[in-house]
Amino acid sequence: MSMWKQAGLLCAGVLGGVLITLQFSALAEKETRTSLPVEELRTFAEVFNAIKKGYVEPVGDKALITHAISGMLSNLDPHSTYLDADAFKDLQVGTQGEFGGIGIEVGMEDGLVKVVSPIEDTPADRAGVKPGDLIFKIDDTLVKGLTLTEAVKRMRGKPQSQIRLSILRKGESKPIEVALTREVIKVQSVKSKRLDDGYGYLRVTSFQENTGAAVVKHLQDLAKPGPMKGLVLDLRNDPGGLLNSAVGVSAAFLPPDSLITSTDGRAPDAKHEFHASPADYLRGSRDDYIKRLPAEARTVPMVVLVNGGSASASEIVAGALQDYKRAIVMGTTSFGKGSVQTVLPLPGNTAIKLTTARYFTPLGRSIQAKGISPDIVVEETSNGGSRQRLREANLDHHLENNTQPATEAAKPEVPAKPSGKAPLPAQPKPDEAKDSDQDEGDETAELPNRELASKKDYQLTQALNLLKGMQIIRSKP
């Protein structure tokens, strides 16, 4: 049993309160099947039989098979995993932006639950849980020995029920005890604020089913007082979400039919291009929210803020706007999750989440394990400090970066002449700045405030300064 337990513990990168980039797919039965490895399956059967006969305690067939499936998937990469009935249900509910729990994104490290990021305005966030915290005990249960799925189950529960987390934190000599009250987590994925000097601030915290429509609504509100001088799109600590929502948000700022991203994998249906068109950003909805877009959304000067917590769908948006030179990307290098997960339903209301492709930007750049390098590197604090973050390249079994799609057919093409699509610029030079996600400054320096568009937010201040400088240059005769 222990060998299956160990295999299960290798699962990393699972979300305990937010989403990762998904595509729900009902794949047709393939006409041809790959041949099964008879010798290896015979070995598996012998191990299965040995456990059934000789393990110190009785183990059910279903449990053994489930652990075997979990181990098979979790050893592929950090994002392929087995979803039991509860996890599958949570995943489906989560895409709609509402779920129960305490509101944290988590992974696994050395057998402990590692906090990747707390979700804004949730019990975990308000209690001061921080990225990098290691949870070693949930109530009276030690995390060591649990799979990540089992640990997440223990952290979830009925609203208003109590939970205690025992945490190890870098720089603290003693464990930290945190008492939380669970609640229904309703993630407001889009927030905005019109600043006094005529600049707009738009924050996207995750990509859900309604995120694209919400972005358009907030852009309408930002434009009501009059034309904006500039816009800051804040994608920091946005862990991603639904692919079609990322395409929709990108479509709000780019010309119709522009290539947003492409995917490339081994299976024919894993090779696809996604454009700023209703067929790619609407999923079963006839309401084309892009038609309500304020005209200035595609021309207003823009800065996109990213950091090591910007992952997956948020990297798709930042990469597309950067490739078309529609916006200046500022901050620190993003997380680097450039892989596509397909959810395949199984009998018994279970499923597997399988990595099936890699994402590429319009210029064919792979995001995987590399991330989006900002055009202008700006640390989180004025003294050059940024909090140390877990990134894709730090995860066990992470996919390597492929700099080009595997086939020419999947490689995005530069339009030969204008036809409603934005012309793609020349390939930008690689960012030569050093990795800026290491904490080289004062660890006690004040990091970005939770207040929306806070004046204490150093990166936001620098983004506004850049936009104001651009405004001055444009206004000169």
Short mmCIF file of C-alpha atoms in Angstrom, two decimals:
data_model
loop_
_atom_site.label_atom_id
_atom_site.label_comp_id
_atom_site.label_asym_id
_atom_site.label_seq_id
_atom_site.Cartn_x
_atom_site.Cartn_y
_atom_site.Cartn_z
CA MET A 1 0.00 0.00 0.00
CA SER A 2 2.84 2.40 0.85
CA MET A 3 4.20 2.36 -2.71
CA TRP A 4 0.85 3.57 -4.02
CA LYS A 5 0.69 6.14 -1.25
CA GLN A 6 4.08 7.47 -2.24
CA ALA A 7 3.02 7.64 -5.86
CA GLY A 8 -0.05 9.59 -4.89
CA LEU A 9 2.02 12.09 -2.91
CA LEU A 10 3.88 13.11 -6.03
CA CYS A 11 0.81 14.99 -7.26
CA ALA A 12 1.59 18.74 -7.29
CA GLY A 13 0.07 21.94 -8.57
CA VAL A 14 -3.54 21.02 -7.69
CA LEU A 15 -5.70 23.96 -6.69
CA GLY A 16 -7.33 24.01 -3.27
CA GLY A 17 -9.54 26.98 -3.96
CA VAL A 18 -9.00 28.26 -7.49
CA LEU A 19 -8.88 26.92 -11.01
CA ILE A 20 -6.21 26.02 -13.45
CA THR A 21 -6.51 26.13 -17.21
CA LEU A 22 -8.95 23.46 -18.35
CA GLN A 23 -10.71 22.19 -21.39
CA PHE A 24 -13.69 19.91 -20.77
CA SER A 25 -13.74 17.38 -23.57
CA ALA A 26 -15.73 14.29 -24.43
CA LEU A 27 -13.29 12.44 -26.65
CA ALA A 28 -14.77 9.95 -29.10
CA GLU A 29 -13.72 6.34 -28.90
CA LYS A 30 -10.64 5.90 -31.05
CA GLU A 31 -10.91 3.53 -34.00
CA THR A 32 -7.45 2.19 -33.33
CA ARG A 33 -5.99 1.45 -29.92
CA THR A 34 -2.37 1.16 -28.97
CA SER A 35 -1.23 -2.34 -28.12
CA LEU A 36 -1.04 -3.12 -24.41
CA PRO A 37 2.33 -4.00 -22.83
CA VAL A 38 1.61 -7.60 -21.82
CA GLU A 39 4.78 -8.20 -19.76
CA GLU A 40 4.40 -4.99 -17.77
CA LEU A 41 0.73 -5.69 -17.12
CA ARG A 42 1.65 -9.18 -15.91
CA THR A 43 4.08 -7.57 -13.44
CA PHE A 44 1.36 -5.18 -12.32
CA ALA A 45 -1.00 -8.12 -11.76
CA GLU A 46 1.64 -9.92 -9.68
CA VAL A 47 2.16 -6.83 -7.49
CA PHE A 48 -1.59 -6.39 -7.16
CA ASN A 49 -1.95 -10.02 -6.11
CA ALA A 50 0.95 -9.77 -3.64
CA ILE A 51 -0.65 -6.78 -1.92
CA LYS A 52 -4.04 -8.49 -1.79
CA LYS A 53 -2.54 -11.59 -0.20
CA GLY A 54 0.22 -10.30 2.00
CA TYR A 55 -0.28 -6.67 2.98
CA VAL A 56 -0.58 -6.26 6.74
CA GLU A 57 -4.18 -5.00 6.48
CA PRO A 58 -6.95 -5.82 3.98
CA VAL A 59 -7.09 -3.51 0.97
CA GLY A 60 -10.07 -3.27 -1.35
CA ASP A 61 -9.71 -3.74 -5.09
CA LYS A 62 -11.19 -0.32 -5.83
CA ALA A 63 -8.71 1.42 -3.52
CA LEU A 64 -5.74 -0.34 -5.11
CA ILE A 65 -6.84 0.47 -8.65
CA THR A 66 -7.55 4.09 -7.72
CA HIS A 67 -4.08 4.48 -6.18
CA ALA A 68 -2.54 2.89 -9.25
CA ILE A 69 -4.33 5.33 -11.57
CA SER A 70 -3.39 8.26 -9.35
CA GLY A 71 0.26 7.22 -9.28
CA MET A 72 0.31 6.72 -13.05
CA LEU A 73 -0.95 10.23 -13.70
CA SER A 74 0.92 12.13 -11.00
CA ASN A 75 4.27 10.81 -12.24
CA LEU A 76 3.66 12.32 -15.68
CA ASP A 77 3.71 16.01 -14.73
CA PRO A 78 2.43 18.25 -11.91
CA HIS A 79 -0.95 18.91 -13.50
CA SER A 80 -2.11 15.47 -14.63
CA THR A 81 -4.19 13.89 -11.88
CA TYR A 82 -7.04 11.56 -10.99
CA LEU A 83 -10.28 13.19 -9.83
CA ASP A 84 -12.57 11.18 -7.61
CA ALA A 85 -16.29 12.00 -7.56
CA ASP A 86 -15.93 14.82 -5.01
CA ALA A 87 -12.92 16.39 -6.71
CA PHE A 88 -14.61 16.20 -10.11
CA LYS A 89 -17.72 17.86 -8.74
CA ASP A 90 -15.66 20.59 -7.05
CA LEU A 91 -13.85 21.24 -10.31
CA GLN A 92 -17.09 21.62 -12.25
CA VAL A 93 -18.57 23.92 -9.62
CA GLY A 94 -15.35 25.93 -9.44
CA THR A 95 -15.51 26.98 -13.10
CA GLN A 96 -18.59 29.00 -12.20
CA GLY A 97 -16.67 30.94 -9.55
CA GLU A 98 -18.35 29.56 -6.43
CA PHE A 99 -17.22 26.77 -4.13
CA GLY A 100 -16.86 25.94 -0.47
CA GLY A 101 -13.64 26.16 1.51
CA ILE A 102 -11.12 28.59 2.94
CA GLY A 103 -9.78 30.04 -0.32
CA ILE A 104 -6.22 28.94 -1.05
CA GLU A 105 -4.34 27.58 -4.04
CA VAL A 106 -2.05 24.79 -2.88
CA GLY A 107 0.56 22.31 -4.03
CA MET A 108 2.60 19.57 -2.36
CA GLU A 109 6.20 19.84 -1.19
CA ASP A 110 8.10 17.22 0.82
CA GLY A 111 4.82 15.67 1.91
CA LEU A 112 3.39 18.96 3.21
CA VAL A 113 0.75 21.23 1.69
CA LYS A 114 2.41 24.35 0.30
CA VAL A 115 0.38 27.51 -0.15
CA VAL A 116 0.85 28.87 -3.66
CA SER A 117 -1.48 31.82 -3.15
CA PRO A 118 -4.48 32.78 -1.01
CA ILE A 119 -7.51 34.01 -2.95
CA GLU A 120 -8.35 37.64 -2.36
CA ASP A 121 -10.95 38.42 0.32
CA THR A 122 -11.37 34.85 1.57
CA PRO A 123 -10.92 33.41 5.09
CA ALA A 124 -7.32 32.40 4.34
CA ASP A 125 -6.47 35.81 2.91
CA ARG A 126 -8.02 37.71 5.81
CA ALA A 127 -6.26 35.47 8.35
CA GLY A 128 -2.87 36.35 6.86
CA VAL A 129 -1.99 33.03 5.22
CA LYS A 130 0.93 33.73 2.89
CA PRO A 131 2.41 32.20 -0.28
CA GLY A 132 5.11 29.71 0.66
CA ASP A 133 3.49 28.71 3.98
CA LEU A 134 3.75 24.96 4.66
CA ILE A 135 0.67 23.40 6.25
CA PHE A 136 1.77 20.42 8.36
CA LYS A 137 -1.43 19.80 10.32
CA ILE A 138 -5.15 20.24 9.57
CA ASP A 139 -7.09 20.26 12.82
CA ASP A 140 -5.58 17.24 14.61
CA THR A 141 -4.51 15.37 11.45
CA LEU A 142 -0.90 15.45 10.30
CA VAL A 143 -0.58 16.19 6.58
CA LYS A 144 2.43 13.90 6.19
CA GLY A 145 1.11 10.71 4.64
CA LEU A 146 -1.94 12.30 2.98
CA THR A 147 -2.27 12.85 -0.74
CA LEU A 148 -2.92 16.40 -1.84
CA THR A 149 -6.49 15.47 -2.76
CA GLU A 150 -7.06 14.04 0.73
CA ALA A 151 -5.60 17.17 2.34
CA VAL A 152 -7.80 19.45 0.23
CA LYS A 153 -10.87 17.42 1.22
CA ARG A 154 -10.06 17.98 4.90
CA MET A 155 -9.72 21.72 4.36
CA ARG A 156 -13.10 21.93 2.70
CA GLY A 157 -16.37 21.64 4.61
CA LYS A 158 -19.71 23.19 5.36
CA PRO A 159 -19.89 26.99 5.58
CA GLN A 160 -19.53 28.34 9.13
CA SER A 161 -17.65 25.24 10.28
CA GLN A 162 -14.31 25.74 11.99
CA ILE A 163 -10.85 24.58 10.91
CA ARG A 164 -7.37 24.96 12.42
CA LEU A 165 -4.21 25.03 10.32
CA SER A 166 -0.73 24.51 11.75
CA ILE A 167 1.77 26.33 9.53
CA LEU A 168 5.52 26.49 9.11
CA ARG A 169 6.69 29.85 7.75
CA LYS A 170 10.11 30.95 6.60
CA GLY A 171 11.66 33.30 9.14
CA GLU A 172 9.43 32.12 12.00
CA SER A 173 11.05 29.99 14.70
CA LYS A 174 7.76 28.49 15.92
CA PRO A 175 4.76 26.99 14.10
CA ILE A 176 1.85 29.33 13.50
CA GLU A 177 -1.68 28.29 14.46
CA VAL A 178 -4.46 29.78 12.34
CA ALA A 179 -8.16 29.38 13.18
CA LEU A 180 -10.50 29.82 10.22
CA THR A 181 -14.22 29.72 9.58
CA ARG A 182 -15.13 28.09 6.29
CA GLU A 183 -17.47 29.94 3.96
CA VAL A 184 -18.84 29.76 0.45
CA ILE A 185 -16.07 31.20 -1.68
CA LYS A 186 -17.51 33.46 -4.34
CA VAL A 187 -14.68 34.73 -6.45
CA GLN A 188 -15.30 38.10 -8.08
CA SER A 189 -12.92 37.61 -10.95
CA VAL A 190 -12.90 41.22 -12.22
CA LYS A 191 -12.51 44.47 -10.30
CA SER A 192 -11.87 48.00 -11.53
CA LYS A 193 -11.35 51.57 -10.42
CA ARG A 194 -11.31 54.87 -12.26
CA LEU A 195 -8.42 56.88 -10.86
CA ASP A 196 -8.74 60.61 -10.25
CA ASP A 197 -6.30 61.62 -12.98
CA GLY A 198 -8.22 59.87 -15.77
CA TYR A 199 -6.45 56.50 -15.80
CA GLY A 200 -8.23 53.17 -15.50
CA TYR A 201 -7.28 50.19 -13.34
CA LEU A 202 -8.65 46.74 -14.26
CA ARG A 203 -7.81 43.67 -12.18
CA VAL A 204 -8.56 40.09 -13.26
CA THR A 205 -8.08 37.59 -10.42
CA SER A 206 -9.05 34.40 -12.32
CA PHE A 207 -10.64 33.32 -15.60
CA GLN A 208 -14.14 31.94 -15.09
CA GLU A 209 -17.11 31.44 -17.39
CA ASN A 210 -18.28 35.04 -17.03
CA THR A 211 -14.89 36.79 -16.87
CA GLY A 212 -14.87 38.03 -20.47
CA ALA A 213 -18.32 39.58 -20.13
CA ALA A 214 -17.34 41.09 -16.77
CA VAL A 215 -14.24 42.70 -18.31
CA VAL A 216 -16.40 44.38 -20.96
CA LYS A 217 -18.85 45.61 -18.29
CA HIS A 218 -16.01 47.09 -16.22
CA LEU A 219 -14.49 48.73 -19.31
CA GLN A 220 -17.88 50.34 -19.97
CA ASP A 221 -17.95 51.68 -16.41
CA LEU A 222 -14.37 52.97 -16.67
CA ALA A 223 -15.22 54.81 -19.91
CA LYS A 224 -18.41 56.50 -18.60
CA PRO A 225 -16.71 59.59 -17.06
CA GLY A 226 -14.92 60.21 -20.37
CA PRO A 227 -12.01 58.87 -22.44
CA MET A 228 -9.25 57.22 -20.41
CA LYS A 229 -5.69 58.50 -20.71
CA GLY A 230 -4.37 54.99 -20.10
CA LEU A 231 -5.27 51.59 -18.66
CA VAL A 232 -3.47 49.20 -16.31
CA LEU A 233 -4.51 45.55 -16.66
CA ASP A 234 -3.43 43.78 -13.47
CA LEU A 235 -2.88 40.02 -13.88
CA ARG A 236 -0.62 39.57 -10.86
CA ASN A 237 -1.32 36.44 -8.79
CA ASP A 238 -3.94 35.35 -11.33
CA PRO A 239 -3.57 31.54 -11.45
CA GLY A 240 -5.54 31.13 -14.69
CA GLY A 241 -8.80 29.38 -15.43
CA LEU A 242 -10.80 28.71 -18.58
CA LEU A 243 -9.15 29.02 -21.97
CA ASN A 244 -12.16 30.55 -23.73
CA SER A 245 -12.27 33.30 -21.09
CA ALA A 246 -8.60 34.12 -21.74
CA VAL A 247 -9.39 34.38 -25.45
CA GLY A 248 -12.37 36.63 -24.67
CA VAL A 249 -10.34 38.99 -22.47
CA SER A 250 -7.66 39.20 -25.16
CA ALA A 251 -10.35 39.89 -27.76
CA ALA A 252 -11.41 42.96 -25.79
CA PHE A 253 -8.09 44.64 -26.61
CA LEU A 254 -7.10 43.20 -30.01
CA PRO A 255 -8.66 43.48 -33.49
CA PRO A 256 -11.30 40.89 -34.44
CA ASP A 257 -9.98 37.50 -35.57
CA SER A 258 -6.47 38.12 -34.22
CA LEU A 259 -4.64 34.92 -33.31
CA ILE A 260 -4.55 34.71 -29.50
CA THR A 261 -2.85 31.39 -28.84
CA SER A 262 -2.22 28.00 -30.40
CA THR A 263 -1.90 24.56 -28.87
CA ASP A 264 0.21 21.66 -30.06
CA GLY A 265 0.22 18.06 -28.86
CA ARG A 266 0.47 14.51 -30.15
CA ALA A 267 -3.23 13.93 -30.84
CA PRO A 268 -4.77 15.64 -33.89
CA ASP A 269 -7.44 17.33 -31.77
CA ALA A 270 -4.69 18.82 -29.55
CA LYS A 271 -3.49 21.02 -32.43
CA HIS A 272 -5.61 24.13 -32.60
CA GLU A 273 -5.53 27.88 -33.11
CA PHE A 274 -7.70 30.23 -31.05
CA HIS A 275 -8.66 33.61 -32.49
CA ALA A 276 -10.50 36.69 -31.23
CA SER A 277 -13.74 35.40 -32.71
CA PRO A 278 -17.05 34.39 -31.09
CA ALA A 279 -16.49 30.75 -32.05
CA ASP A 280 -13.45 30.65 -29.76
CA TYR A 281 -14.42 32.88 -26.81
CA LEU A 282 -18.10 32.00 -26.45
CA ARG A 283 -18.92 28.58 -25.01
CA GLY A 284 -22.53 27.67 -25.58
CA SER A 285 -23.63 31.30 -25.22
CA ARG A 286 -25.18 33.42 -27.95
CA ASP A 287 -24.51 36.68 -26.12
CA ASP A 288 -21.48 38.18 -27.87
CA TYR A 289 -20.37 40.53 -25.12
CA ILE A 290 -17.54 41.91 -27.27
CA LYS A 291 -20.19 43.80 -29.29
CA ARG A 292 -20.77 45.99 -26.21
CA LEU A 293 -17.09 46.88 -25.95
CA PRO A 294 -16.24 50.61 -25.70
CA ALA A 295 -14.38 51.68 -28.84
CA GLU A 296 -11.40 53.02 -26.88
CA ALA A 297 -10.64 49.60 -25.35
CA ARG A 298 -8.63 48.64 -28.44
CA THR A 299 -6.67 51.89 -28.65
CA VAL A 300 -6.13 53.16 -25.10
CA PRO A 301 -2.44 52.99 -24.02
CA MET A 302 -1.98 49.93 -21.81
CA VAL A 303 0.38 48.41 -19.27
CA VAL A 304 -0.08 44.78 -18.17
CA LEU A 305 1.23 43.86 -14.71
CA VAL A 306 2.46 40.28 -14.15
CA ASN A 307 4.46 38.45 -11.50
CA GLY A 308 5.44 34.93 -10.47
CA GLY A 309 1.84 34.23 -9.48
CA SER A 310 0.50 34.98 -12.98
CA ALA A 311 -0.10 31.59 -14.55
CA SER A 312 -1.73 29.77 -17.44
CA ALA A 313 -4.66 31.78 -18.84
CA SER A 314 -3.23 35.05 -17.53
CA GLU A 315 0.04 34.23 -19.33
CA ILE A 316 -1.90 33.65 -22.55
CA VAL A 317 -3.41 37.13 -22.31
CA ALA A 318 -0.12 38.82 -21.39
CA GLY A 319 1.73 36.94 -24.14
CA ALA A 320 -0.80 37.90 -26.83
CA LEU A 321 -0.84 41.58 -25.88
CA GLN A 322 2.95 41.57 -25.75
CA ASP A 323 3.40 39.86 -29.13
CA TYR A 324 1.13 42.36 -30.87
CA LYS A 325 2.79 45.22 -28.99
CA ARG A 326 -0.67 46.21 -27.86
CA ALA A 327 0.55 46.72 -24.29
CA ILE A 328 3.77 47.02 -22.34
CA VAL A 329 4.22 44.10 -19.95
CA MET A 330 5.70 45.17 -16.62
CA GLY A 331 6.59 43.39 -13.38
CA THR A 332 8.47 40.13 -12.89
CA THR A 333 8.58 36.89 -14.87
CA SER A 334 5.32 34.95 -14.76
CA PHE A 335 4.78 31.42 -13.39
CA GLY A 336 5.39 29.47 -16.61
CA LYS A 337 2.41 27.10 -16.85
CA GLY A 338 2.11 26.62 -20.59
CA SER A 339 0.38 23.25 -20.74
CA VAL A 340 -3.18 22.27 -21.62
CA GLN A 341 -5.18 19.93 -19.38
CA THR A 342 -8.11 17.98 -20.82
CA VAL A 343 -10.66 16.59 -18.38
CA LEU A 344 -11.84 13.13 -19.43
CA PRO A 345 -14.91 11.84 -17.56
CA LEU A 346 -14.83 8.23 -16.35
CA PRO A 347 -17.52 5.88 -14.99
CA GLY A 348 -18.71 6.56 -11.47
CA ASN A 349 -18.66 10.36 -11.84
CA THR A 350 -14.87 10.37 -11.70
CA ALA A 351 -12.42 11.77 -14.24
CA ILE A 352 -8.78 12.21 -15.12
CA LYS A 353 -7.14 15.53 -15.86
CA LEU A 354 -4.51 14.82 -18.51
CA THR A 355 -1.93 17.16 -20.00
CA THR A 356 -2.50 16.95 -23.76
CA ALA A 357 -0.75 19.95 -25.34
CA ARG A 358 1.43 23.02 -24.87
CA TYR A 359 0.36 26.63 -25.33
CA PHE A 360 2.16 29.01 -27.69
CA THR A 361 1.86 32.77 -28.02
CA PRO A 362 0.90 34.29 -31.40
CA LEU A 363 4.58 34.43 -32.31
CA GLY A 364 5.05 30.77 -31.46
CA ARG A 365 6.79 31.27 -28.11
CA SER A 366 6.32 28.46 -25.61
CA ILE A 367 5.24 29.61 -22.14
CA GLN A 368 6.01 26.26 -20.49
CA ALA A 369 8.50 26.40 -17.58
CA LYS A 370 9.68 29.78 -18.86
CA GLY A 371 6.81 32.18 -18.44
CA ILE A 372 6.30 35.63 -19.90
CA SER A 373 9.31 37.91 -19.46
CA PRO A 374 8.22 41.51 -18.86
CA ASP A 375 9.26 44.27 -21.26
CA ILE A 376 10.19 46.29 -18.18
CA VAL A 377 11.30 44.50 -15.02
CA VAL A 378 9.91 46.14 -11.89
CA GLU A 379 10.26 44.45 -8.52
CA GLU A 380 7.46 44.44 -5.98
CA THR A 381 9.05 47.03 -3.70
CA SER A 382 11.09 50.18 -4.26
CA ASN A 383 14.17 48.60 -2.64
CA GLY A 384 14.25 45.80 -5.21
CA GLY A 385 12.52 43.15 -3.09
CA SER A 386 10.09 40.54 -4.38
CA ARG A 387 8.61 37.65 -2.43
CA GLN A 388 10.06 34.26 -3.26
CA ARG A 389 7.58 32.25 -5.30
CA LEU A 390 7.04 28.68 -6.37
CA ARG A 391 7.14 28.48 -10.17
CA GLU A 392 6.42 25.82 -12.77
CA ALA A 393 10.12 25.12 -13.30
CA ASN A 394 10.42 24.27 -9.57
CA LEU A 395 7.76 21.53 -9.72
CA ASP A 396 8.77 17.88 -9.94
CA HIS A 397 8.21 16.21 -13.32
CA HIS A 398 7.41 19.53 -15.03
CA LEU A 399 7.31 19.50 -18.82
CA GLU A 400 10.34 20.96 -20.54
CA ASN A 401 10.04 24.06 -22.70
CA ASN A 402 9.67 23.55 -26.44
CA THR A 403 10.57 26.78 -28.20
CA GLN A 404 8.57 25.88 -31.33
CA PRO A 405 5.41 23.88 -32.00
CA ALA A 406 6.12 20.27 -32.94
CA THR A 407 4.57 20.63 -36.39
CA GLU A 408 4.57 23.38 -38.97
CA ALA A 409 0.80 23.02 -39.24
CA ALA A 410 0.38 24.22 -35.67
CA LYS A 411 2.81 27.12 -36.00
CA PRO A 412 1.00 30.48 -36.13
CA GLU A 413 1.46 32.35 -39.39
CA VAL A 414 2.02 36.07 -39.82
CA PRO A 415 -0.79 37.47 -41.99
CA ALA A 416 0.61 38.45 -45.40
CA LYS A 417 -1.61 41.51 -45.63
CA PRO A 418 -4.17 43.26 -43.45
CA SER A 419 -7.49 41.47 -43.43
CA GLY A 420 -9.03 42.45 -40.10
CA LYS A 421 -6.21 40.73 -38.20
CA ALA A 422 -3.57 42.72 -36.37
CA PRO A 423 -0.12 42.45 -38.00
CA LEU A 424 2.33 40.52 -35.88
CA PRO A 425 5.57 42.35 -35.01
CA ALA A 426 9.06 40.95 -35.31
CA GLN A 427 10.12 38.41 -32.71
CA PRO A 428 11.19 40.33 -29.59
CA LYS A 429 14.65 39.80 -28.20
CA PRO A 430 14.87 37.55 -25.14
CA ASP A 431 14.75 39.39 -21.86
CA GLU A 432 18.33 39.61 -20.61
CA ALA A 433 17.36 40.70 -17.13
CA LYS A 434 18.18 38.31 -14.31
CA ASP A 435 15.45 36.20 -12.76
CA SER A 436 13.59 38.74 -10.67
CA ASP A 437 11.44 36.38 -8.61
CA GLN A 438 14.07 35.94 -5.92
CA ASP A 439 13.81 37.89 -2.70
CA GLU A 440 16.95 40.01 -2.84
CA GLY A 441 15.62 42.96 -0.88
CA ASP A 442 14.61 43.56 2.69
CA GLU A 443 12.28 40.72 3.74
CA THR A 444 10.34 43.15 5.89
CA ALA A 445 9.74 45.56 3.01
CA GLU A 446 6.11 46.40 2.41
CA LEU A 447 4.68 44.33 -0.44
CA PRO A 448 1.64 45.28 -2.57
CA ASN A 449 -1.37 46.23 -0.47
CA ARG A 450 -4.69 44.33 -0.70
CA GLU A 451 -6.50 47.63 -1.23
CA LEU A 452 -7.68 47.99 -4.83
CA ALA A 453 -5.28 50.29 -6.73
CA SER A 454 -3.46 51.19 -3.52
CA LYS A 455 -1.03 54.11 -3.62
CA LYS A 456 1.37 51.86 -1.69
CA ASP A 457 1.51 49.44 -4.64
CA TYR A 458 4.96 50.13 -6.06
CA GLN A 459 4.52 48.23 -9.34
CA LEU A 460 1.18 49.92 -10.03
CA THR A 461 2.73 53.32 -9.31
CA GLN A 462 5.48 52.63 -11.85
CA ALA A 463 2.93 51.49 -14.43
CA LEU A 464 0.97 54.74 -13.99
CA ASN A 465 4.18 56.77 -14.21
CA LEU A 466 4.98 55.08 -17.52
CA LEU A 467 1.51 55.80 -18.91
CA LYS A 468 1.74 59.44 -17.78
CA GLY A 469 5.11 59.76 -19.47
CA MET A 470 3.66 58.36 -22.69
CA GLN A 471 0.79 60.87 -22.42
CA ILE A 472 3.25 63.76 -22.13
CA ILE A 473 5.18 62.58 -25.19
CA ARG A 474 1.98 62.25 -27.25
CA SER A 475 0.77 65.71 -26.24
CA LYS A 476 3.96 67.46 -27.39
CA PRO A 477 3.64 69.27 -30.73
#
